[in-house]
Coordinates of C-alpha atoms in Angstrom, one line a residue:
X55 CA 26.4 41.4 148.7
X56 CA 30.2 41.0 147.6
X57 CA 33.0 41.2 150.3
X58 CA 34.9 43.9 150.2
X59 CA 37.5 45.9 152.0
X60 CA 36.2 47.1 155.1
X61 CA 38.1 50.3 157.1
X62 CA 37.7 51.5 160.5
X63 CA 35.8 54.3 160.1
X64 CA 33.1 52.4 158.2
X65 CA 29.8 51.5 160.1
X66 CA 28.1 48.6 157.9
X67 CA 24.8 46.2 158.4
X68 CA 23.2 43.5 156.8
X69 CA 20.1 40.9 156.8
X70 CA 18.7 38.2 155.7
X71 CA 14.7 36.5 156.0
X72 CA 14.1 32.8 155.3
X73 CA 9.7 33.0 155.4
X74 CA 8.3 29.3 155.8
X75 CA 9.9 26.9 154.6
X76 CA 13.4 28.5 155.0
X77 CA 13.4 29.6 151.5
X78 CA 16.3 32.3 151.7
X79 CA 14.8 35.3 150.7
X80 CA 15.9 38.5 151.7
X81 CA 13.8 41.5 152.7
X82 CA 15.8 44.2 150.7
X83 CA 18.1 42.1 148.7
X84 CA 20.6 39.7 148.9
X85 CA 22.6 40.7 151.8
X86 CA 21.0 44.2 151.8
X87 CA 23.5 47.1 153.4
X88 CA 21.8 48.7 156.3
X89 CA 20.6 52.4 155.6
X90 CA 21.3 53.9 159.0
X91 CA 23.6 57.0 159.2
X92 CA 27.2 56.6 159.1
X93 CA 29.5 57.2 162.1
X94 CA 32.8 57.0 162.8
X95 CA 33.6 54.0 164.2
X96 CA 36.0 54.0 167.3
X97 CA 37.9 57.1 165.7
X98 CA 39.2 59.1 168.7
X99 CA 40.6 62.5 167.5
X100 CA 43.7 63.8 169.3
X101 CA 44.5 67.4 169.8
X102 CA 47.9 68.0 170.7
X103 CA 48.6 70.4 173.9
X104 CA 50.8 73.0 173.2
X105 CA 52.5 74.0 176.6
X106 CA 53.2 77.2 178.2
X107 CA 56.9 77.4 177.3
X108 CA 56.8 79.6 174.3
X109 CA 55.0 82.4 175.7
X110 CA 57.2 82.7 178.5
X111 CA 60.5 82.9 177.0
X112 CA 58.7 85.3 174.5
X113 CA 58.3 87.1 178.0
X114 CA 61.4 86.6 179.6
X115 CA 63.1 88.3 176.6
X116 CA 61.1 91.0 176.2
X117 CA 61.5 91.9 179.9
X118 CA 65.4 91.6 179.5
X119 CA 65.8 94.0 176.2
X120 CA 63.0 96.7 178.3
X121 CA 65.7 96.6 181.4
X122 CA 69.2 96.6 179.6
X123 CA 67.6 100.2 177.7
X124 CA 67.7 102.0 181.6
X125 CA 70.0 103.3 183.1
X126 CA 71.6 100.9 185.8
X127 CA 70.3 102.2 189.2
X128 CA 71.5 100.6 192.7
X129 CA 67.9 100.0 194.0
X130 CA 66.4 97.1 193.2
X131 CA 62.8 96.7 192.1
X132 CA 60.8 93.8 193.9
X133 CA 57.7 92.8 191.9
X134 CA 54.6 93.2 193.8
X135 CA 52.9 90.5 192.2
X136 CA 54.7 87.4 191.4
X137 CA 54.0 86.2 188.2
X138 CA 52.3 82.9 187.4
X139 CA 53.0 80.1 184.9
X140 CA 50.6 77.6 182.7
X141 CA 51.4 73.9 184.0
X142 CA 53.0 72.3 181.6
X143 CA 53.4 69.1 182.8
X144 CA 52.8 66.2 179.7
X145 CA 50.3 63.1 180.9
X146 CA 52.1 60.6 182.5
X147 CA 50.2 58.0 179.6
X148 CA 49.9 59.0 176.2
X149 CA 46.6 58.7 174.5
X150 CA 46.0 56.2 172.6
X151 CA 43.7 56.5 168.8
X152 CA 43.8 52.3 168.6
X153 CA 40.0 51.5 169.2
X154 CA 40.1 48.7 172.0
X155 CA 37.3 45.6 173.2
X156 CA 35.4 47.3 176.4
X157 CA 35.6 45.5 179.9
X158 CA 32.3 44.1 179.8
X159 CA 32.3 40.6 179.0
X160 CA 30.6 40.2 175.5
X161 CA 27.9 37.7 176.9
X162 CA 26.6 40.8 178.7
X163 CA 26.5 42.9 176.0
X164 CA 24.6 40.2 173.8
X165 CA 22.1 39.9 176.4
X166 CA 22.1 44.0 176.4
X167 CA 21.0 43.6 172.6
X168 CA 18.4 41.1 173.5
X169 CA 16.6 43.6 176.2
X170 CA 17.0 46.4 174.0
X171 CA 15.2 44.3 171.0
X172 CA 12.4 43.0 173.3
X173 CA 11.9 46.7 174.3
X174 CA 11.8 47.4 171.2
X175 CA 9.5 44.9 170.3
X176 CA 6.8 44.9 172.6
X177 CA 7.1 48.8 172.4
X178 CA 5.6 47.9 168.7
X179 CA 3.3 45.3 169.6
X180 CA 5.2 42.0 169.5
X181 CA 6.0 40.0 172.3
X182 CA 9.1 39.6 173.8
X183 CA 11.6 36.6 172.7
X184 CA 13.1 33.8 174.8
X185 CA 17.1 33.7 174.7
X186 CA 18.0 30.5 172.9
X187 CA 21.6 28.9 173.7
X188 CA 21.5 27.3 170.5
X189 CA 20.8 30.4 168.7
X190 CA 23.0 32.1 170.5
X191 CA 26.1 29.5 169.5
X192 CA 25.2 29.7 166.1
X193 CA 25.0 33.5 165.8
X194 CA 28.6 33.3 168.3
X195 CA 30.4 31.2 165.1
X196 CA 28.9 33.2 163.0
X197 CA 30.7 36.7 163.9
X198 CA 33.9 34.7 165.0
X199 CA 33.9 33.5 161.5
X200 CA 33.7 37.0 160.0
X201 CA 36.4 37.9 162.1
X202 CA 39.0 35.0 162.1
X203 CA 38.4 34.8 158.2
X204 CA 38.4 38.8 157.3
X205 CA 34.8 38.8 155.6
X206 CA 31.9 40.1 156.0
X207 CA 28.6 38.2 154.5
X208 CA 25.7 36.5 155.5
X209 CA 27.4 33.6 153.5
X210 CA 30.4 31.5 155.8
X211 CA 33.2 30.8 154.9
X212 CA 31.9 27.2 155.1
X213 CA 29.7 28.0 152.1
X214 CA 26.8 27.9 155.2
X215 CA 23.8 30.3 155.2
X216 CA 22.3 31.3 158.7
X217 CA 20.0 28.7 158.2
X218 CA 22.1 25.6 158.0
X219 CA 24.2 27.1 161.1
X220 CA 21.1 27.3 163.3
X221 CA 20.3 23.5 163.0
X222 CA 24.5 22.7 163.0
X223 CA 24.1 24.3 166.5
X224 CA 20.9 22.1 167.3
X225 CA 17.8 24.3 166.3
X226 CA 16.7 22.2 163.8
X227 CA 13.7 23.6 162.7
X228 CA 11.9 27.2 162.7
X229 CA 15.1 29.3 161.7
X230 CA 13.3 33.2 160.6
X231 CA 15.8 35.4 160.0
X232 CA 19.3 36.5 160.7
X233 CA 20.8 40.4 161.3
X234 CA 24.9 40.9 160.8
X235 CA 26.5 43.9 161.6
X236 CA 30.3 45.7 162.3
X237 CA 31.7 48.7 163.4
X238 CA 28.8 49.7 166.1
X239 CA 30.5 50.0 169.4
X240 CA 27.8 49.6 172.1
X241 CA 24.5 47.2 172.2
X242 CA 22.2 50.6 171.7
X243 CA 24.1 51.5 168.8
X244 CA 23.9 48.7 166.7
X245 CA 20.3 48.0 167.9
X246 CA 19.7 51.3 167.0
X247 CA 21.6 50.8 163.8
X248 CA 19.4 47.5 163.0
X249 CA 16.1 49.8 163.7
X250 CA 17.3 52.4 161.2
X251 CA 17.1 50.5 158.4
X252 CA 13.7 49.0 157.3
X253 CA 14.3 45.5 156.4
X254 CA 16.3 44.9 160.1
X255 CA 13.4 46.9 161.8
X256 CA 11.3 43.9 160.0
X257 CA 13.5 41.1 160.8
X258 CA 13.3 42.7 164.6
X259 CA 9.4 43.1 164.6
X260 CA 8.5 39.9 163.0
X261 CA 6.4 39.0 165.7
X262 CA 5.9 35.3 164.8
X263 CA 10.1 35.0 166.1
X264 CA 9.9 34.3 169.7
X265 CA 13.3 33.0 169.6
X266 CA 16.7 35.1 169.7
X267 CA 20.4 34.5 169.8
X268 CA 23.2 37.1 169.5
X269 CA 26.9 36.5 168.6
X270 CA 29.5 39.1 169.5
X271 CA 33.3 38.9 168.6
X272 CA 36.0 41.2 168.0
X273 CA 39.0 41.9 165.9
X274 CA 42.3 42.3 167.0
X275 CA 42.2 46.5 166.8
X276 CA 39.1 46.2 168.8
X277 CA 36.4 46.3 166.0
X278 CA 33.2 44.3 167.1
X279 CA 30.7 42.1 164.7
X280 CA 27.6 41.3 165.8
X281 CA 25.2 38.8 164.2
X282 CA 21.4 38.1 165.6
X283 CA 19.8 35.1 164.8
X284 CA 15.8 34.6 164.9
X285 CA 13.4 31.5 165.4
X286 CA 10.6 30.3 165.3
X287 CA 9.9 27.6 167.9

């Protein structure tokens, strides 16, 4: 897959499989784009409130030209029924449309991915998989890379594929597969996003992986990559 320019409202997912051997071979293509339905990523549409202002001048006035058409009388009229106004009182904070990185610490949200994967998984006949801190730093560098260096690629910017950072991070042997994604906002959609779209569904049910890492980072506008790493041992 070539890099290219990536824009907010863009929700995008890639793979890659290494069988035996670690041969990269991908299950859909080289760096295959996931095939699950496009959202809008962290778009938040603002609709402007229109106070009450207008509509009571407009009322005001035509009250005033009704009463200067009769004839001036010395009793005064009282309304029976006071009349009553829209608030109109602005928020104290304006909203804001700049997506921003949730509270929850990212290590909880990677661990959010994991559960929902093993669910997932042994909802389809595969057993669950271990957490792997290894795994987990490689997949960690991975998406920090994609973010510090403005890409988006199974490739580093090293030149490194996902198998070469697995044993730089200390799993030497039994790397199986590697999941990237950008734009998805919580751990169920991205999951979700990954289960979509059938070669990710077959990264995530390869059931000889008993291994996982995930790796979440974020831009500066809030705009998370996730990469999950597989093994084998």
């Amino acid at each position: 897959m070539t890099r290219f320019a990536r824009r907010a409202t863009t929700i995008a997912a890639a793979l890659i499989a290494a069988p035996l051997g670690f041969a990269l071979v991908t299950t859909t293509g080289p760096q295959a784009l996931a095939a699950g339905a496009p959202v809008s990523a962290g778009v938040v549409h603002v609709a402007e409130f229109v106070g009450a202002h207008a509509a009571d001048d407009a009322a005001a006035q035509s009250y005033t030209a009704k009463k200067k058409k009769k004839k001036k009388s010395t009793a005064k009229k009282v309304p029976t029924t006071a009349p009553t106004k829209t608030p109109t009182k602005a928020p104290t904070t304006a909203p804001t449309t700049t997506p921003t990185a949730p509270t929850t610490s990212p290590s909880a949200i990677e661990t959010e991915v994991v559960t929902l994967t093993n669910n997932f998984r042994t909802a389809n006949g595969c057993g669950a998989m271990r957490i792997d801190n290894r795994l987990v730093a490689a997949a960690r560098k991975h998406s920090s890379d994609m973010v510090t260096k403005n890409f988006f690629d199974h490739t580093g910017s090293d030149g490194s594929n996902f198998v070469q950072r697995e044993v730089a991070a200390g799993y030497t042997t039994g790397a199986s597969a590697e999941n990237i994604a950008w734009g998805y906002r919580t751990a169920q959609d991205v999951v979700n996003g990954w289960i979509n779209s059938p070669g990710h569904r077959a990264n995530m049910l390869n059931c000889s992986s008993i291994a996982v890492g995930v790796g979440l980072a974020y831009k500066a506008d809030g705009t998370p990559y996730w990469t999950q790493d597989f093994g084998r041992v």
